CSV table of C-alpha atoms in Angstrom, one decimal:
chain,number,residue,atom,x,y,z
T,741,LEU,CA,14.0,6.8,-24.2
T,742,LYS,CA,14.5,3.2,-25.2
T,743,SER,CA,11.8,0.6,-25.2
T,744,ALA,CA,11.5,-2.9,-23.7
T,745,THR,CA,8.8,-5.4,-24.6
T,746,ALA,CA,6.3,-6.6,-22.1
T,747,ALA,CA,6.8,-10.4,-22.1
T,748,SER,CA,3.1,-11.4,-22.3
T,749,THR,CA,2.2,-9.0,-25.1
T,750,PRO,CA,3.7,-7.6,-28.3
T,751,SER,CA,3.4,-4.1,-26.8
T,752,ALA,CA,6.5,-2.1,-26.1
T,753,LEU,CA,6.9,-0.1,-22.9
T,754,PRO,CA,9.5,2.6,-22.2
T,755,PHE,CA,12.1,1.9,-19.6
T,756,ILE,CA,10.7,4.7,-17.4
T,757,GLY,CA,7.4,6.4,-17.0
T,758,LEU,CA,5.9,9.5,-15.3
T,759,GLY,CA,3.6,9.3,-12.3
T,760,THR,CA,0.8,11.9,-11.8
T,761,CYS,CA,-0.6,11.2,-8.4
T,762,CYS,CA,-1.5,13.9,-5.9
T,763,ASP,CA,-1.0,17.1,-8.1
T,764,ASP,CA,-3.6,19.7,-8.7
T,765,ALA,CA,-4.9,20.0,-12.3
T,766,ASP,CA,-2.7,22.9,-13.4
T,767,THR,CA,0.5,21.3,-11.9
T,768,ALA,CA,-0.3,17.9,-13.4
T,769,GLU,CA,-0.8,19.4,-16.8
T,770,ARG,CA,2.4,21.5,-16.6
T,771,LEU,CA,4.5,18.5,-15.4
T,772,VAL,CA,3.1,16.0,-17.9
T,773,LEU,CA,3.8,18.5,-20.7
T,774,ALA,CA,7.3,19.0,-19.4
T,775,GLY,CA,7.8,15.3,-19.2
T,776,LEU,CA,6.7,14.8,-22.7
T,777,GLU,CA,9.1,17.5,-23.8
T,778,ALA,CA,11.8,15.7,-21.9
T,779,GLY,CA,11.1,12.4,-23.7
T,780,TYR,CA,8.7,10.5,-21.4
T,781,ARG,CA,6.4,8.3,-23.4
T,782,LEU,CA,4.7,6.4,-20.6
T,783,ILE,CA,2.3,8.4,-18.3
T,784,ASP,CA,0.7,6.8,-15.3
T,785,THR,CA,-2.6,8.1,-14.1
T,786,ALA,CA,-5.9,6.8,-12.5
T,787,ALA,CA,-9.5,7.7,-12.2
T,788,HIS,CA,-8.9,8.3,-8.5
T,789,TYR,CA,-6.0,10.7,-9.0
T,790,ASP,CA,-8.3,13.2,-10.8
T,791,SER,CA,-5.4,13.8,-13.2
T,792,GLU,CA,-6.8,12.3,-16.3
T,793,PRO,CA,-8.2,15.6,-17.7
T,794,ALA,CA,-4.8,17.2,-17.1
T,795,VAL,CA,-3.0,14.3,-18.9
T,796,GLY,CA,-5.4,14.6,-21.8
T,797,ALA,CA,-4.8,18.4,-22.0
T,798,ALA,CA,-1.0,17.9,-21.9
T,799,LEU,CA,-1.1,15.4,-24.7
T,800,ALA,CA,-3.2,17.7,-26.8
T,801,ALA,CA,-0.8,20.6,-26.1
T,802,ALA,CA,2.2,18.4,-27.0
T,803,VAL,CA,0.6,17.6,-30.4
T,804,ASP,CA,-0.1,21.3,-31.0
T,805,ARG,CA,3.5,22.2,-30.2
T,806,GLY,CA,4.9,19.5,-32.4
T,807,VAL,CA,6.4,17.5,-29.5
T,808,LEU,CA,4.2,14.6,-30.6
T,809,ARG,CA,2.8,13.9,-34.0
T,810,ARG,CA,-0.1,12.1,-32.4
T,811,SER,CA,-1.1,11.3,-28.8
T,812,SER,CA,-1.0,7.6,-29.6
T,813,GLU,CA,2.8,7.8,-29.5
T,814,VAL,CA,2.4,7.9,-25.7
T,815,THR,CA,1.3,4.9,-23.6
T,816,VAL,CA,-1.2,6.2,-21.0
T,817,CYS,CA,-1.8,3.8,-18.1
T,818,THR,CA,-5.0,4.4,-16.0
T,819,LYS,CA,-6.9,2.4,-13.5
T,820,VAL,CA,-10.3,1.4,-12.3
T,821,TRP,CA,-10.9,2.5,-8.7
T,822,PHE,CA,-12.3,0.1,-6.2
T,823,SER,CA,-15.7,1.9,-6.1
T,824,ASP,CA,-16.1,0.9,-9.8
T,825,MET,CA,-15.3,-2.8,-9.5
T,826,GLY,CA,-17.8,-5.1,-11.1
T,827,TYR,CA,-18.4,-5.7,-14.8
T,828,ASP,CA,-20.8,-2.9,-15.7
T,829,ALA,CA,-19.2,-0.3,-13.4
T,830,ALA,CA,-15.7,-1.1,-14.8
T,831,ILE,CA,-16.9,-0.7,-18.4
T,832,ALA,CA,-18.4,2.7,-17.5
T,833,SER,CA,-15.2,3.7,-15.7
T,834,ALA,CA,-13.1,2.9,-18.7
T,835,ARG,CA,-15.4,4.9,-21.0
T,836,ARG,CA,-15.2,7.9,-18.6
T,837,SER,CA,-11.4,7.6,-18.6
T,838,LEU,CA,-11.4,7.7,-22.4
T,839,GLU,CA,-13.4,10.9,-22.4
T,840,ARG,CA,-11.3,12.6,-19.8
T,841,LEU,CA,-8.1,11.6,-21.6
T,842,ARG,CA,-9.5,12.6,-25.0
T,843,GLU,CA,-8.5,9.3,-26.4
T,844,GLU,CA,-10.2,6.6,-28.5
T,845,ARG,CA,-8.1,3.8,-27.0
T,846,LEU,CA,-6.3,3.3,-23.7
T,847,GLY,CA,-2.8,2.0,-23.7
T,848,LEU,CA,-3.0,0.3,-20.4
T,849,LEU,CA,-5.9,-0.3,-18.1
T,850,LEU,CA,-5.4,-1.7,-14.6
T,851,ILE,CA,-7.6,-2.8,-11.7
T,852,HIS,CA,-6.3,-0.3,-9.0
T,853,PHE,CA,-6.8,-2.6,-6.0
T,854,PRO,CA,-7.7,-6.2,-5.5
T,855,GLY,CA,-10.9,-5.5,-3.7
T,856,SER,CA,-13.4,-3.0,-2.3
T,857,PRO,CA,-13.1,-1.7,1.3
T,858,ASP,CA,-16.7,-2.4,2.0
T,859,ALA,CA,-16.1,-6.1,1.2
T,860,VAL,CA,-12.8,-6.4,3.0
T,861,GLN,CA,-14.3,-8.8,5.5
T,862,ASP,CA,-16.0,-10.8,2.7
T,863,PRO,CA,-13.3,-12.6,0.7
T,864,LYS,CA,-15.8,-14.4,-1.4
T,865,ARG,CA,-17.4,-11.2,-2.5
T,866,ASN,CA,-14.0,-9.7,-3.3
T,867,ARG,CA,-13.0,-12.7,-5.4
T,868,ALA,CA,-16.2,-12.3,-7.3
T,869,LEU,CA,-15.5,-8.5,-7.8
T,870,ARG,CA,-12.0,-9.2,-9.1
T,871,ALA,CA,-13.3,-11.9,-11.5
T,872,SER,CA,-16.1,-9.7,-12.9
T,873,THR,CA,-13.9,-6.6,-13.2
T,874,TRP,CA,-11.3,-8.6,-15.0
T,875,ARG,CA,-13.9,-10.0,-17.5
T,876,ALA,CA,-14.8,-6.3,-18.2
T,877,LEU,CA,-11.2,-5.5,-18.9
T,878,GLU,CA,-10.8,-8.6,-21.2
T,879,ASP,CA,-13.9,-7.5,-23.1
T,880,LEU,CA,-12.7,-3.9,-23.4
T,881,GLN,CA,-9.5,-5.2,-24.9
T,882,ARG,CA,-11.3,-7.5,-27.2
T,883,ASP,CA,-13.4,-4.6,-28.4
T,884,GLY,CA,-10.3,-2.5,-29.2
T,885,LEU,CA,-10.9,0.1,-26.5
T,886,VAL,CA,-7.8,-1.0,-24.5
T,887,ARG,CA,-4.4,-2.2,-25.8
T,888,ASP,CA,-3.2,-4.0,-22.7
T,889,ILE,CA,-4.7,-4.9,-19.4
T,890,GLY,CA,-3.2,-5.5,-16.0
T,891,VAL,CA,-3.5,-5.2,-12.2
T,892,SER,CA,-2.1,-3.0,-9.4
T,893,ASN,CA,-1.3,-3.6,-5.8
T,894,TRP,CA,-2.0,-7.3,-6.0
T,895,SER,CA,-0.4,-9.9,-3.8
T,896,ARG,CA,1.1,-13.2,-4.9
T,897,ARG,CA,-2.2,-14.9,-3.7
T,898,HIS,CA,-4.4,-12.6,-5.7
T,899,LEU,CA,-2.2,-13.1,-8.8
T,900,ARG,CA,-2.0,-16.9,-8.6
T,901,GLU,CA,-5.8,-17.1,-8.0
T,902,MET,CA,-6.4,-15.0,-11.1
T,903,LEU,CA,-4.0,-16.9,-13.3
T,904,ALA,CA,-5.8,-20.1,-12.5
T,905,THR,CA,-9.1,-18.8,-13.9
T,906,CYS,CA,-8.7,-15.8,-16.3
T,907,ARG,CA,-9.0,-16.0,-20.1
T,908,THR,CA,-6.3,-13.4,-20.7
T,909,PRO,CA,-3.3,-13.1,-18.3
T,910,PRO,CA,-2.4,-9.6,-17.2
T,911,ALA,CA,0.3,-7.9,-19.3
T,912,VAL,CA,1.5,-5.9,-16.3
T,913,LEU,CA,1.4,-5.7,-12.5
T,914,GLN,CA,2.0,-2.4,-10.9
T,915,THR,CA,3.2,-2.4,-7.2
T,916,GLU,CA,5.4,-0.4,-4.8
T,917,LEU,CA,9.0,-1.4,-5.6
T,918,HIS,CA,12.4,0.1,-4.8
T,919,PRO,CA,15.6,-1.0,-3.2
T,920,ARG,CA,14.0,-1.0,0.3
T,921,CYS,CA,10.9,-2.8,-0.9
T,922,GLN,CA,12.2,-5.3,-3.4
T,923,GLN,CA,9.4,-8.0,-3.3
T,924,PRO,CA,11.5,-10.7,-4.9
T,925,GLU,CA,8.9,-13.5,-4.7
T,926,LEU,CA,6.2,-11.4,-6.4
T,927,ARG,CA,8.7,-10.4,-9.1
T,928,GLU,CA,9.6,-14.1,-9.6
T,929,ASP,CA,5.9,-15.0,-10.0
T,930,CYS,CA,5.5,-12.2,-12.6
T,931,ASP,CA,8.6,-13.3,-14.5
T,932,ALA,CA,7.4,-16.9,-14.6
T,933,ALA,CA,4.0,-15.8,-16.0
T,934,GLY,CA,5.5,-13.3,-18.5
T,935,ILE,CA,4.1,-10.3,-16.7
T,936,LYS,CA,5.9,-7.0,-16.8
T,937,VAL,CA,6.3,-5.2,-13.4
T,938,LEU,CA,5.8,-1.5,-13.1
T,939,ALA,CA,7.0,0.3,-10.0
T,940,HIS,CA,4.9,3.0,-8.4
T,941,CYS,CA,6.7,4.9,-5.6
T,942,PRO,CA,10.1,3.9,-7.0
T,943,LEU,CA,11.8,6.5,-4.8
T,944,ALA,CA,9.7,5.5,-1.7
T,945,HIS,CA,7.8,8.8,-1.7
T,946,GLY,CA,11.2,10.6,-1.4
T,947,ALA,CA,11.8,9.0,2.0
T,948,ALA,CA,15.1,9.7,3.7
T,949,SER,CA,15.3,6.1,4.6
T,950,LEU,CA,15.9,5.4,0.9
T,951,LEU,CA,17.5,8.5,-0.5
T,952,ARG,CA,20.0,8.8,2.4
T,953,ASP,CA,20.7,5.1,2.6
T,954,PRO,CA,24.5,4.7,3.1
T,955,THR,CA,24.9,2.0,0.4
T,956,LEU,CA,22.8,3.9,-2.1
T,957,CYS,CA,24.7,7.2,-1.4
T,958,ALA,CA,28.1,5.4,-1.7
T,959,VAL,CA,27.1,4.0,-5.1
T,960,ALA,CA,25.9,7.5,-6.1
T,961,ASP,CA,29.1,9.1,-5.1
T,962,ARG,CA,31.2,6.5,-6.9
T,963,VAL,CA,29.3,6.8,-10.2
T,964,GLY,CA,28.7,10.6,-10.0
T,965,ARG,CA,24.9,10.4,-9.9
T,966,SER,CA,22.2,11.3,-7.4
T,967,PRO,CA,20.8,8.7,-5.0
T,968,ALA,CA,17.5,9.0,-6.9
T,969,GLN,CA,19.1,8.2,-10.2
T,970,VAL,CA,20.8,5.2,-8.7
T,971,ALA,CA,17.5,3.9,-7.2
T,972,LEU,CA,15.8,4.3,-10.6
T,973,ARG,CA,18.7,2.6,-12.3
T,974,TRP,CA,18.3,-0.3,-9.9
T,975,SER,CA,14.7,-0.7,-11.0
T,976,VAL,CA,15.6,-0.6,-14.7
T,977,GLN,CA,18.4,-3.1,-14.3
T,978,SER,CA,16.0,-5.3,-12.3
T,979,GLY,CA,13.7,-5.5,-15.4
T,980,VAL,CA,11.2,-3.2,-13.7
T,981,VAL,CA,9.6,0.0,-15.2
T,982,PRO,CA,9.8,2.8,-12.6
T,983,LEU,CA,7.1,5.5,-12.5
T,984,PRO,CA,8.6,8.3,-10.6
T,985,HIS,CA,6.7,11.5,-9.8
T,986,GLY,CA,8.6,14.7,-10.6
T,987,SER,CA,8.2,18.1,-8.9
T,988,SER,CA,9.8,20.2,-11.6
T,989,ALA,CA,11.0,20.0,-15.2
T,990,ALA,CA,14.6,19.8,-14.0
T,991,ARG,CA,13.8,16.8,-11.8
T,992,LEU,CA,12.0,15.1,-14.6
T,993,ARG,CA,15.0,15.5,-16.8
T,994,GLU,CA,17.3,14.2,-14.1
T,995,ASN,CA,15.2,11.1,-13.6
């Protein structure tokens, strides 16, 4: 898999990654290992997914089998859940993620959501939580425990507010993105700030509204590819890194 450089950092990201949400531990480990064998070098996980131990086990197995020389060849992206927002809690969350992943350094660490549900009616508190959590990520990066830092599921307002005050701008922003959810304004803001966009749910959870879309299917028929492959190609050609989830080794290779 080829690499593209995230504009705000010197770090290279593959053009496509593998999502690990919603699988049980055995399935997640099996699919991540299959993905590594197929050539994936970007794995997306999160503290809330409960897939970090499986990702760590798959990386170790890939090294044992000679698929990888070292686990650091793979960029692992994980996230701080909203219950761990705040400076001290975010630091502790990152250290737990390192242990579960069996890593000494995280490739990408994101704030999973821009606020805590128990503070949803308190914008001032959520602003403070975002700011203190981001300071924690900045310090983790400064201390060498994280390579790059970013945010997930943030709106244009959240991003603009952050860019006006942060010491270090985010390297990436992860959001739902696919041909039926294109978010052009958010992507424009990210491009202007040199922020690489990662797309979770790039196949819209497998929804028929996307994969049976007449335009998408017509393009797929014309080029001899599946609708899913065309949707993922749309992401790549839009400068976005898609993070599809795969249900089998064959589907991972197809993606």
